[in-house]
Tab-separated table of C-alpha atoms in Angstrom:
chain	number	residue	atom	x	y	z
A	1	UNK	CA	0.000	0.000	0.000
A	2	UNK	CA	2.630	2.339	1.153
A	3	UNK	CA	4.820	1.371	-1.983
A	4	UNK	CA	1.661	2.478	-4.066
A	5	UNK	CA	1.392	5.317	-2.417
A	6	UNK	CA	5.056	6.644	-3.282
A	7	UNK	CA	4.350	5.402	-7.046
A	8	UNK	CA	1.656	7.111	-7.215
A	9	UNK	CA	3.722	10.546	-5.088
A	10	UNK	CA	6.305	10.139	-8.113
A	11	UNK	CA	4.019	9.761	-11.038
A	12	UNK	CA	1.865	13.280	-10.380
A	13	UNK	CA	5.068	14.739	-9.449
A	14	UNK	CA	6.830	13.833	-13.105
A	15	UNK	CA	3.538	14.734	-14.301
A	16	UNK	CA	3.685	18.396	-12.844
A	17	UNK	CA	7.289	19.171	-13.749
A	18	UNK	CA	6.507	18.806	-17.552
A	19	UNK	CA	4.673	21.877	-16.570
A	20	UNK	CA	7.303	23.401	-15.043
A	21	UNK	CA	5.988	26.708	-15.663
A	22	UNK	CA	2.785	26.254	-14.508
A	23	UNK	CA	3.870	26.987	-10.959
A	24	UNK	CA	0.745	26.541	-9.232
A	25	UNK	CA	0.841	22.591	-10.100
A	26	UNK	CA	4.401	21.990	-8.599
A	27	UNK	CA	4.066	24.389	-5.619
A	28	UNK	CA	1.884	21.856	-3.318
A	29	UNK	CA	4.785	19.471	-3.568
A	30	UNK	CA	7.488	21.875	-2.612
A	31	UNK	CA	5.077	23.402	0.165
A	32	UNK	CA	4.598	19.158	1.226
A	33	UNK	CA	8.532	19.478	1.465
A	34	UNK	CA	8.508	22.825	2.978
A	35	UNK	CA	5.876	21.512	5.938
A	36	UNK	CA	7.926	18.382	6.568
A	37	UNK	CA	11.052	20.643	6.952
A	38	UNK	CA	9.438	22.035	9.962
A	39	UNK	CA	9.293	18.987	12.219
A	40	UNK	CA	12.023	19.637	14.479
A	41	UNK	CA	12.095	15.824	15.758
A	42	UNK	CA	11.847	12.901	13.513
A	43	UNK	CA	11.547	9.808	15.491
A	44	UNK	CA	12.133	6.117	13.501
A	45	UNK	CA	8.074	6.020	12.426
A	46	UNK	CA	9.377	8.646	9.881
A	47	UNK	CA	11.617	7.154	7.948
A	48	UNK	CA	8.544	6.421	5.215
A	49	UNK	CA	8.040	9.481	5.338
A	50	UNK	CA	11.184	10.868	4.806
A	51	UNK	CA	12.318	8.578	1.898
A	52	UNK	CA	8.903	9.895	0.012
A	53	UNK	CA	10.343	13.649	1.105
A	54	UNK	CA	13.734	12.815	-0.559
A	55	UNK	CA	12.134	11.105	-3.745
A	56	UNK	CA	10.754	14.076	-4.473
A	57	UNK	CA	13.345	16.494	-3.861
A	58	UNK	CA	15.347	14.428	-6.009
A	59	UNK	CA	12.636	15.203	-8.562
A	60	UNK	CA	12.377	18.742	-8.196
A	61	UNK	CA	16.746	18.778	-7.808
A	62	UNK	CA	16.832	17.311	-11.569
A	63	UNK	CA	14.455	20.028	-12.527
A	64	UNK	CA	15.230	23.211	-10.526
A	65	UNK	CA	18.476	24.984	-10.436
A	66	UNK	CA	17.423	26.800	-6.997
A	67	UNK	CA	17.600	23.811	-4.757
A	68	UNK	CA	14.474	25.383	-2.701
A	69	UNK	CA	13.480	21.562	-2.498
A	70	UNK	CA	16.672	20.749	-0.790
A	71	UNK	CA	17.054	24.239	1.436
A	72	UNK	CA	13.579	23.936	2.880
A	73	UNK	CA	14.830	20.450	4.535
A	74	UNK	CA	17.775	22.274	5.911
A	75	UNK	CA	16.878	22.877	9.294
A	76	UNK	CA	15.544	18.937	9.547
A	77	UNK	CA	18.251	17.883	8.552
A	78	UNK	CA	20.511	19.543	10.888
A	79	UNK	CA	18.263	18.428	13.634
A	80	UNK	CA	17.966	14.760	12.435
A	81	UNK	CA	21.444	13.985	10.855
A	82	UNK	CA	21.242	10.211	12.030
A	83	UNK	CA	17.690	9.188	10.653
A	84	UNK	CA	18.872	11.083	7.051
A	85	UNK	CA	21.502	8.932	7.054
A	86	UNK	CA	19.768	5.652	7.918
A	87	UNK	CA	17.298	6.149	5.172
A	88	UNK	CA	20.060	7.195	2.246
A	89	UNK	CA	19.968	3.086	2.255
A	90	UNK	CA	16.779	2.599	1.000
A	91	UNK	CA	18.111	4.663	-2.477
A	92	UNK	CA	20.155	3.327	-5.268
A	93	UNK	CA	23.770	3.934	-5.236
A	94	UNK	CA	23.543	6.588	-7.885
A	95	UNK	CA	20.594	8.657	-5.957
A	96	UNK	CA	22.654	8.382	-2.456
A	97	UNK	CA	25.402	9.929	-3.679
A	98	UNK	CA	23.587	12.892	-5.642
A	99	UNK	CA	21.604	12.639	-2.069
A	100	UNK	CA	25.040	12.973	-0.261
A	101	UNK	CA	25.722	16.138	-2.392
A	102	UNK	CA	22.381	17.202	-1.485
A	103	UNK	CA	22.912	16.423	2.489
A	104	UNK	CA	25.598	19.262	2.034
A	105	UNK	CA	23.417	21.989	0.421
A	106	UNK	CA	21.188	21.123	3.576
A	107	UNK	CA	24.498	21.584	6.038
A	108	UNK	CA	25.671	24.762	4.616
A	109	UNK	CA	25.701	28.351	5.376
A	110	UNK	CA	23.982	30.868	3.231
A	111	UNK	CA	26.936	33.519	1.671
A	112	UNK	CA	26.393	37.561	1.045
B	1	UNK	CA	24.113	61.400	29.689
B	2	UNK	CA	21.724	59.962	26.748
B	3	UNK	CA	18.704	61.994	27.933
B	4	UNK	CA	20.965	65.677	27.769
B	5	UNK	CA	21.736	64.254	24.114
B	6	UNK	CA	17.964	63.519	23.060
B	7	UNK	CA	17.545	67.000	24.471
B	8	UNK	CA	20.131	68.909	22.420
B	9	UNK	CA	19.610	67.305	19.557
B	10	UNK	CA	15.875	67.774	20.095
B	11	UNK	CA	16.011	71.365	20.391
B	12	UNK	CA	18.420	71.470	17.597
B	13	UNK	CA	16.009	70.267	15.440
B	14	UNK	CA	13.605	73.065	14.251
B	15	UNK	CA	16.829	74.984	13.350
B	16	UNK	CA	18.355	72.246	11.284
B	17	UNK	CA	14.922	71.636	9.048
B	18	UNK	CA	14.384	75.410	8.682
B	19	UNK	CA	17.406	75.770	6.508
B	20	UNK	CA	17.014	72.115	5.028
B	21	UNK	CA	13.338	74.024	3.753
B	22	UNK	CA	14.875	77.058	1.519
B	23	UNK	CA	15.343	76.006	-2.276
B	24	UNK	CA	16.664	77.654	-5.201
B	25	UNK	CA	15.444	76.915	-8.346
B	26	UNK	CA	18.421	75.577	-11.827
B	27	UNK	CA	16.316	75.797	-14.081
B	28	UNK	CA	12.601	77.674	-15.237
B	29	UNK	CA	9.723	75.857	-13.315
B	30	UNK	CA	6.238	76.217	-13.820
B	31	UNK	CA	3.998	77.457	-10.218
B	32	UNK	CA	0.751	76.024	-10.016
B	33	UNK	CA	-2.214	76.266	-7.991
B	34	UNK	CA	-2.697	72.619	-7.186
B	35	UNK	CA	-0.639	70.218	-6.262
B	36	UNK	CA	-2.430	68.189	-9.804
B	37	UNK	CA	0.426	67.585	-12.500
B	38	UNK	CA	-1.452	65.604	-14.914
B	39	UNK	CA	-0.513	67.040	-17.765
B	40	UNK	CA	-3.163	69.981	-18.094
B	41	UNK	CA	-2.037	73.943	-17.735
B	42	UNK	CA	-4.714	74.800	-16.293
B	43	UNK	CA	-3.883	74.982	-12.856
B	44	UNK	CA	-0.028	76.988	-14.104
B	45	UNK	CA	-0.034	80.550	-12.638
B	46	UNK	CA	3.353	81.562	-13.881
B	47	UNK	CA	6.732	80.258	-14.407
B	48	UNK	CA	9.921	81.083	-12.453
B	49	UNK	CA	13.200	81.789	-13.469
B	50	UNK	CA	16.420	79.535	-12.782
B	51	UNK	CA	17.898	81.047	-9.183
B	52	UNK	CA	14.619	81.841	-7.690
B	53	UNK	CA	14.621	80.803	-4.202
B	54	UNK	CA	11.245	79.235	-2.544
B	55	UNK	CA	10.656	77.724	0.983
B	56	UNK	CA	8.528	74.295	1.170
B	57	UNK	CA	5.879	74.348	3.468
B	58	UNK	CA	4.173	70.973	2.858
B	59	UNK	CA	4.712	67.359	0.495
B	60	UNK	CA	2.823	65.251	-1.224
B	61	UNK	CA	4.203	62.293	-3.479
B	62	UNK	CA	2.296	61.546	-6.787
B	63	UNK	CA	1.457	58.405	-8.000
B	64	UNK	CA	4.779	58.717	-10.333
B	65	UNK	CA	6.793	59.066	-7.564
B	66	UNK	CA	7.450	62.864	-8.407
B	67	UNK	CA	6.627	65.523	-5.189
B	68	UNK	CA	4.230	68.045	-5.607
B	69	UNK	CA	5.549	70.826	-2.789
B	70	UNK	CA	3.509	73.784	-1.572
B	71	UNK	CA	5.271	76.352	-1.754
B	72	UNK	CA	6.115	80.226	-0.281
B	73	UNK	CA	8.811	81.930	-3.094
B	74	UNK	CA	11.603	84.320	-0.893
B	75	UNK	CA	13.057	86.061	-3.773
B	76	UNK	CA	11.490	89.384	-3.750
B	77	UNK	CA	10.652	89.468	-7.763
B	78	UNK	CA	8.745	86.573	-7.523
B	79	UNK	CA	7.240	87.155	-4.255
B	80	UNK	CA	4.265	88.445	-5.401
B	81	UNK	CA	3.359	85.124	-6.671
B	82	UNK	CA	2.499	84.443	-2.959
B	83	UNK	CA	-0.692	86.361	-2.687
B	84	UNK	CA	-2.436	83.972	-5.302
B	85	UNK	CA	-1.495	81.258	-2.827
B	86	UNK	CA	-1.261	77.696	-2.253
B	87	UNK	CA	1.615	77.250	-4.956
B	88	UNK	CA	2.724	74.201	-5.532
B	89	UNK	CA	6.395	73.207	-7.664
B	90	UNK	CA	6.989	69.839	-9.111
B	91	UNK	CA	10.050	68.138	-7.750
B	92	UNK	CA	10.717	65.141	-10.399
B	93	UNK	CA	12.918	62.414	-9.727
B	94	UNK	CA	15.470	63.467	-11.607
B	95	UNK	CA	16.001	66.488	-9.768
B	96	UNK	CA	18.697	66.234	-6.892
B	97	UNK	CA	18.924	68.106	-3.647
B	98	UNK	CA	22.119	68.721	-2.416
B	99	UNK	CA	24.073	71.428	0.314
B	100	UNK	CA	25.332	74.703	-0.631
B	101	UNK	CA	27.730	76.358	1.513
B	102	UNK	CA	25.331	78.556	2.529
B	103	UNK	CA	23.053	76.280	4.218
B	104	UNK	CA	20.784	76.097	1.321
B	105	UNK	CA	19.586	72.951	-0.403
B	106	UNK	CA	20.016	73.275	-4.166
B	107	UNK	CA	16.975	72.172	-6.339
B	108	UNK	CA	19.275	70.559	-8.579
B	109	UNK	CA	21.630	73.569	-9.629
B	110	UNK	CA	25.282	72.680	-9.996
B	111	UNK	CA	26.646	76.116	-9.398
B	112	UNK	CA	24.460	77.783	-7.789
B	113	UNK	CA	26.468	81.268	-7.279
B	114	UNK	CA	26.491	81.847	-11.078
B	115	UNK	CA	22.227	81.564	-10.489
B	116	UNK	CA	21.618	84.630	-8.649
B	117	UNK	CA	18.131	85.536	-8.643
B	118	UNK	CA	18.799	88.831	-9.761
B	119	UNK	CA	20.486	87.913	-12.728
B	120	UNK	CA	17.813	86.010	-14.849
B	121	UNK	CA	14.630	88.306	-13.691
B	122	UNK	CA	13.816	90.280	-16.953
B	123	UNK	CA	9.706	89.575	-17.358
B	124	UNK	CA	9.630	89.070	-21.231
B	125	UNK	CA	12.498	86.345	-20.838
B	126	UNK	CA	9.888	84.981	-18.545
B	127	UNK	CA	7.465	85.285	-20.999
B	128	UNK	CA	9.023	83.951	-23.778
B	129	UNK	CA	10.426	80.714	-22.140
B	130	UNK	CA	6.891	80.254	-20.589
B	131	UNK	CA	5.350	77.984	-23.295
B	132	UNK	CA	8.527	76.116	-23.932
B	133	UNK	CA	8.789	75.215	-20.258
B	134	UNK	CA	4.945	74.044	-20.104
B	135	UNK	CA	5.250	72.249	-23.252
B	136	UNK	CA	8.709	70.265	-21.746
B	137	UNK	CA	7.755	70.190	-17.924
B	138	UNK	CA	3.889	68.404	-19.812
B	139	UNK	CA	6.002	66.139	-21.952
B	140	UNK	CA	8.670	64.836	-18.491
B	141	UNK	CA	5.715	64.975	-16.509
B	142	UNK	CA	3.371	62.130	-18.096
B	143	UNK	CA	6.823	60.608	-19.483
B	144	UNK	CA	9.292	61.194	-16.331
B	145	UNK	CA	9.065	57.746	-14.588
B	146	UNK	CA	8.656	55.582	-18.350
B	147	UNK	CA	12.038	57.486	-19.474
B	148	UNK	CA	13.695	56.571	-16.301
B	149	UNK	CA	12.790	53.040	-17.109
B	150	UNK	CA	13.225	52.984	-20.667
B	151	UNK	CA	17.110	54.742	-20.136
B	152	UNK	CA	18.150	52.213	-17.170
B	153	UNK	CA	16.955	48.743	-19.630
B	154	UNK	CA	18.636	50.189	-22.586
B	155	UNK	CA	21.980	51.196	-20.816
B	156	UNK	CA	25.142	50.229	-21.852
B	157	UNK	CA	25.644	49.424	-18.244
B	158	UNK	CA	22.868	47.256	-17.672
B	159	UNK	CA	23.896	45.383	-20.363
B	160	UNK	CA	27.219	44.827	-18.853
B	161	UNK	CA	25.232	43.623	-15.925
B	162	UNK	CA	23.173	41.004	-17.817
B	163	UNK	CA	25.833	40.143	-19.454
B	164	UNK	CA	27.991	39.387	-16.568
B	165	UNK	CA	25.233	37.308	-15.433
B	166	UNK	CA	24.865	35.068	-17.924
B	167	UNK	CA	28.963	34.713	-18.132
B	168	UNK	CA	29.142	34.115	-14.498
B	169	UNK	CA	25.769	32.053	-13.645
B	170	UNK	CA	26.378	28.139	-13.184
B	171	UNK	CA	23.979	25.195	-13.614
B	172	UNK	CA	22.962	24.748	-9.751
B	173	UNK	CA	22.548	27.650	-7.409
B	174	UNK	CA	25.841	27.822	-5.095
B	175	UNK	CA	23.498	30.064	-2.471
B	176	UNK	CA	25.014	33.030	-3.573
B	177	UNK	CA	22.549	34.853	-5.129
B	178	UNK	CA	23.220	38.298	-3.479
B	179	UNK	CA	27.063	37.889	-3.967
B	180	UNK	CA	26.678	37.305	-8.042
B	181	UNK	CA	23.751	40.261	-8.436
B	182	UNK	CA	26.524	43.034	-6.076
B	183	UNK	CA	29.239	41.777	-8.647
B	184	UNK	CA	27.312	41.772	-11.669
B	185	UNK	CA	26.278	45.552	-10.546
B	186	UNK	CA	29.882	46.435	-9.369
B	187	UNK	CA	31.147	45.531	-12.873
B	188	UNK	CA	28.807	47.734	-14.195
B	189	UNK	CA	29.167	50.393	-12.855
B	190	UNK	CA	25.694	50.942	-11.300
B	191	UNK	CA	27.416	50.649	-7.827
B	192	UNK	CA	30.374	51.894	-7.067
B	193	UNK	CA	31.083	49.715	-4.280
B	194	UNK	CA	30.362	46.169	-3.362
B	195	UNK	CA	26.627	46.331	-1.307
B	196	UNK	CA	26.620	44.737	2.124
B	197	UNK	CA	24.249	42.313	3.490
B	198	UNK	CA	22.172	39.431	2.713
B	199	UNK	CA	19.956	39.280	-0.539
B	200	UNK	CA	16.934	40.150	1.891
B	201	UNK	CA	18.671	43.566	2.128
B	202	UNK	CA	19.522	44.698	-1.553
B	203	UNK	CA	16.450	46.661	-1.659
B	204	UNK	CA	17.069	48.913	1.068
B	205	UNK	CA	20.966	49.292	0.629
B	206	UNK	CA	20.617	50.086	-3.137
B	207	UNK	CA	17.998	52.395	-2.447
B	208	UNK	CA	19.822	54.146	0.416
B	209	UNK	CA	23.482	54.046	-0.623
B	210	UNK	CA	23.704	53.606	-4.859
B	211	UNK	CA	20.703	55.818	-5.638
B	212	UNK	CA	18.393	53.035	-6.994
B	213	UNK	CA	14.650	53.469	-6.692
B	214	UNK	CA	12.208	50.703	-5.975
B	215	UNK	CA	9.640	50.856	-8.745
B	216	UNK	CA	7.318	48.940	-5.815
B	217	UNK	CA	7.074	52.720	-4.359
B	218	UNK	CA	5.319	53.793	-6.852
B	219	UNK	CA	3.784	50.288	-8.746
B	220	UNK	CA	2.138	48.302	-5.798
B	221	UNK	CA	1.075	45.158	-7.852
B	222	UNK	CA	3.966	45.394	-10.155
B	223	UNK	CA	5.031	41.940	-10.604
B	224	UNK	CA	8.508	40.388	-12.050
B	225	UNK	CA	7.060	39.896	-15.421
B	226	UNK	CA	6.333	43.246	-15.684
B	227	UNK	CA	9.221	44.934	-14.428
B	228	UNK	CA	11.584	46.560	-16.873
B	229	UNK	CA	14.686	44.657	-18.207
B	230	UNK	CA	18.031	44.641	-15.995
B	231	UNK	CA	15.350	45.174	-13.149
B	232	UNK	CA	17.050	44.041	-9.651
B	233	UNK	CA	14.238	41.864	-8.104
B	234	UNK	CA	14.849	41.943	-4.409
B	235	UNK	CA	12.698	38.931	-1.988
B	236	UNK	CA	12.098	38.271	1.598
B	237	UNK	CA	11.539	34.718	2.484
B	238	UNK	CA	12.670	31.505	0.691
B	239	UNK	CA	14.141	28.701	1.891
B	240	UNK	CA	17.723	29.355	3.860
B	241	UNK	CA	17.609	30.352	7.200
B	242	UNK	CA	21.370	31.151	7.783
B	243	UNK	CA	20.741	35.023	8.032
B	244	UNK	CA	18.415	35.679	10.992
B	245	UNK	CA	16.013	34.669	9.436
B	246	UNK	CA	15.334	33.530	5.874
B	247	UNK	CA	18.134	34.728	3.796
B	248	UNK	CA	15.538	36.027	0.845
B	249	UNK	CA	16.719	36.373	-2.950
B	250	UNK	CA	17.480	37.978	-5.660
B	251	UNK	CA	17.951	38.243	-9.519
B	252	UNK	CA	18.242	40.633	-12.154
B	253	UNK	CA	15.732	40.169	-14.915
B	254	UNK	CA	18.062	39.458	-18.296
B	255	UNK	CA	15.012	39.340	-20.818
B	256	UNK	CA	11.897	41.322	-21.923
B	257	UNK	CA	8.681	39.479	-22.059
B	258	UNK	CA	6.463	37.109	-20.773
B	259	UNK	CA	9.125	33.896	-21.030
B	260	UNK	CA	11.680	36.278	-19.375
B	261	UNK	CA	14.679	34.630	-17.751
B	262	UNK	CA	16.075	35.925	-14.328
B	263	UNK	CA	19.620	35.272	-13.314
B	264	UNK	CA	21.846	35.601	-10.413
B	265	UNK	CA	24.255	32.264	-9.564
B	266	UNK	CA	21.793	30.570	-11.680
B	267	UNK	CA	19.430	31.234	-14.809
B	268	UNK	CA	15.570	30.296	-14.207
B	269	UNK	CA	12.518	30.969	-15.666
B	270	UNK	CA	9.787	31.956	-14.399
B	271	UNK	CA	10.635	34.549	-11.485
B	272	UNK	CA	11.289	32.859	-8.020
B	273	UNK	CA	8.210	34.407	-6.991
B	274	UNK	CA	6.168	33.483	-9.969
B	275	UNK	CA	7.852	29.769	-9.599
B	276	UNK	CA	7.684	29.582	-5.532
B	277	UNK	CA	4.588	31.927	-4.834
B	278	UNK	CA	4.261	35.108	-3.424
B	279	UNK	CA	4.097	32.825	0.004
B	280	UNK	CA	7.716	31.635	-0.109
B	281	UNK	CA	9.236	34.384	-1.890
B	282	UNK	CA	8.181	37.602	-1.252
B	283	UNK	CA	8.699	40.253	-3.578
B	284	UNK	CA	9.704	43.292	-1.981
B	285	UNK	CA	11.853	45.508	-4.330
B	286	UNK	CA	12.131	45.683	-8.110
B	287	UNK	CA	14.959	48.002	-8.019
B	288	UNK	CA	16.605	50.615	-11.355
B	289	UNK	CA	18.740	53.138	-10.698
B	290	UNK	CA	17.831	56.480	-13.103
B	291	UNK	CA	21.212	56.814	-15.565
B	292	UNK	CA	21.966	58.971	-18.168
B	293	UNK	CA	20.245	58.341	-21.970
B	294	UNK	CA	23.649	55.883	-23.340
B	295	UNK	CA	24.955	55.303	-20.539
């Protein structure tokens, strides 16, 4: 069921980013993203949830040159380091290491 | 200690605005007798010569951004203007106020000792320049703000500044948005020194210290697409928190038109507000700086 659930997650998503410019279609998907990045503690239940969160930001990564997707996790992911890293084994070896790069965007500071 | 300062500088006050008021004139100006500049003469009373000194007794800012001033004239040949009061004098954006040694803000005169007001009083020079001053203040007035925009978008320096972008912009943002937009201007030349601050800040900072305006002032519900070309679009918001806050964005706008593309360490298209929403990206400056026709 769950699996179903993140086909079906990924299929409206590819479906919206043919649109790209039809903003209003990707935006819930970022704002999902954007609402998840504002749990400060992830506990183990999450880590379905979290996966889902990061096959979509891969998604929106291969489409957007911002990385909004990835910089509106960053505070979760400085506050959950060790449950990010548990679920980067769930991905194939090429997503975990553009989800490594990723991780990074998330650890950064912001420059002037 | 800090309450005898408030209190000094407090009673200091009045005096310093008094001589901030006094004005003199660099050119001919038309007085009218409402503060209405909408391209009618009806409300023109007279014109004044270049060196005529006035005192402003109240502002108003027009919809263009220009000031309509009452005003009460000090030089005696004029003076008699001041029975037919309220006058009002149109201060466009173009015009610059600076010190004179005398304690007298300029209204844009460059040398203001060779403007005496005694020297350019004769009546049929008046006269004579009159309708050549109404027909040139009508024409800046409905066209002031549209030539500011039209000048900055087709400026050599602009150019530089879009160009610069596009040279400079990479694939994937690097979260340096602020840092490539303050270069791209620096190499221009429409700043003459590197801006400080966060993208969040741009607005205020090029507004304050590099004589930009913020077409927002003046168009409320102006949106990226329609801002001019080389535009600096300044946001509040998005997605890094690293700055107090959310760091916000920004991007200069490097195309005309509805597709336009926006650039700053990275090219996208549409704006980040039109992209993100108005909810995640809030647009709070679309920034040009008024240059010279060719510049």
């Amino acid at each position: 069921m769950k699996t179903l659930i993140l086909c079906i997650t990924v299929i409206i998503s590819l479906n919206t980013f043919s649109k790209e410019k039809n903003t209003v279609a990707w935006l819930p998907t970022l704002n999902t993203i954007k609402q998840f990045g504002e749990i400060k503690k992830l506990n183990s239940k999450d880590k379905e949830k979290l996966q889902s969160i990061l096959k979509n930001v891969l998604i929106i990564e291969e489409k957007d040159p911002s990385s909004a997707a990835s910089l509106a996790l960053s505070e979760s992911y400085k506050n959950n380091k060790d449950l990010y890293e548990e679920v980067l084994s769930r991905f194939s070896k090429k997503d975990q290491l553009t989800l490594k790069s990723l991780y990074i965007i998330m650890d950064e500071p912001a420059d002037q | 200690m800090l309450k005898k300062t408030i209190l000094i500088l407090t009673a200091l006050l009045p005096f310093s605005n008094s001589y901030a008021e006094i004005y003199t004139t660099n050119k001919f100006h038309n007085i009218r007798s409402s503060p209405y500049f909408d391209g009618s003469k009806n409300n023109i009373i007279d014109a004044v010569p270049p060196g005529t000194q006035f005192k402003v007794i109240s502002e108003k800012t027009l919809p263009s951004g220009a000031k309509a001033q009452e005003i009460q004239i000090i030089s005696e040949q004029h003076a008699y203007l001041n029975e037919q009061k309220p006058l009002f004098i149109w201060n466009k954006l173009t015009d610059h106020f600076f010190d004179t040694q005398a304690d007298v803000v300029s209204f844009g005169c460059e040398d203001c000792s060779n403007t005496a007001d005694s020297s350019l009083s004769e009546q049929p020079l008046i006269k004579i320049s009159k309708d050549i001053t109404h027909k040139i203040e009508e024409d800046q007035n409905q066209n002031e703000l549209d030539t500011v925009i039209s000048n900055y978008s087709k400026s050599e320096k602009v150019q530089t500044a879009i160009d610069t972008i596009y040279k400079n912009s990479r694939k994937k943002s690097s979260r340096k948005c602020a840092r490539y937009v303050k270069s791209a201007l620096r190499k221009a030349g429409l700043v003459s020194s590197k801006p400080y601050g966060h993208a969040k800040d741009l607005a205020k900072e090029l507004a304050n210290k590099h004589g930009f305006i913020n077409l927002l002032n003046t168009y409320k519900d102006m949106t990226p697409d329609q801002a001019p070309k080389g535009a600096v679009m300044v946001y509040s918001g998005g997605f890094t928190r690293k700055c107090h806050g959310l760091c916000g964005h920004t991007e200069i706008k490097l195309t005309d038109g509805a597709d336009a593309t926006y650039g700053s360490d990275y090219l996208q298209s549409p704006s980040a507000m039109e992209k993100y929403g108005n909810e995640n990206y809030k647009l709070i400056g679309i920034m040009i700086k008024p240059v010279q026709d060719g510049q």
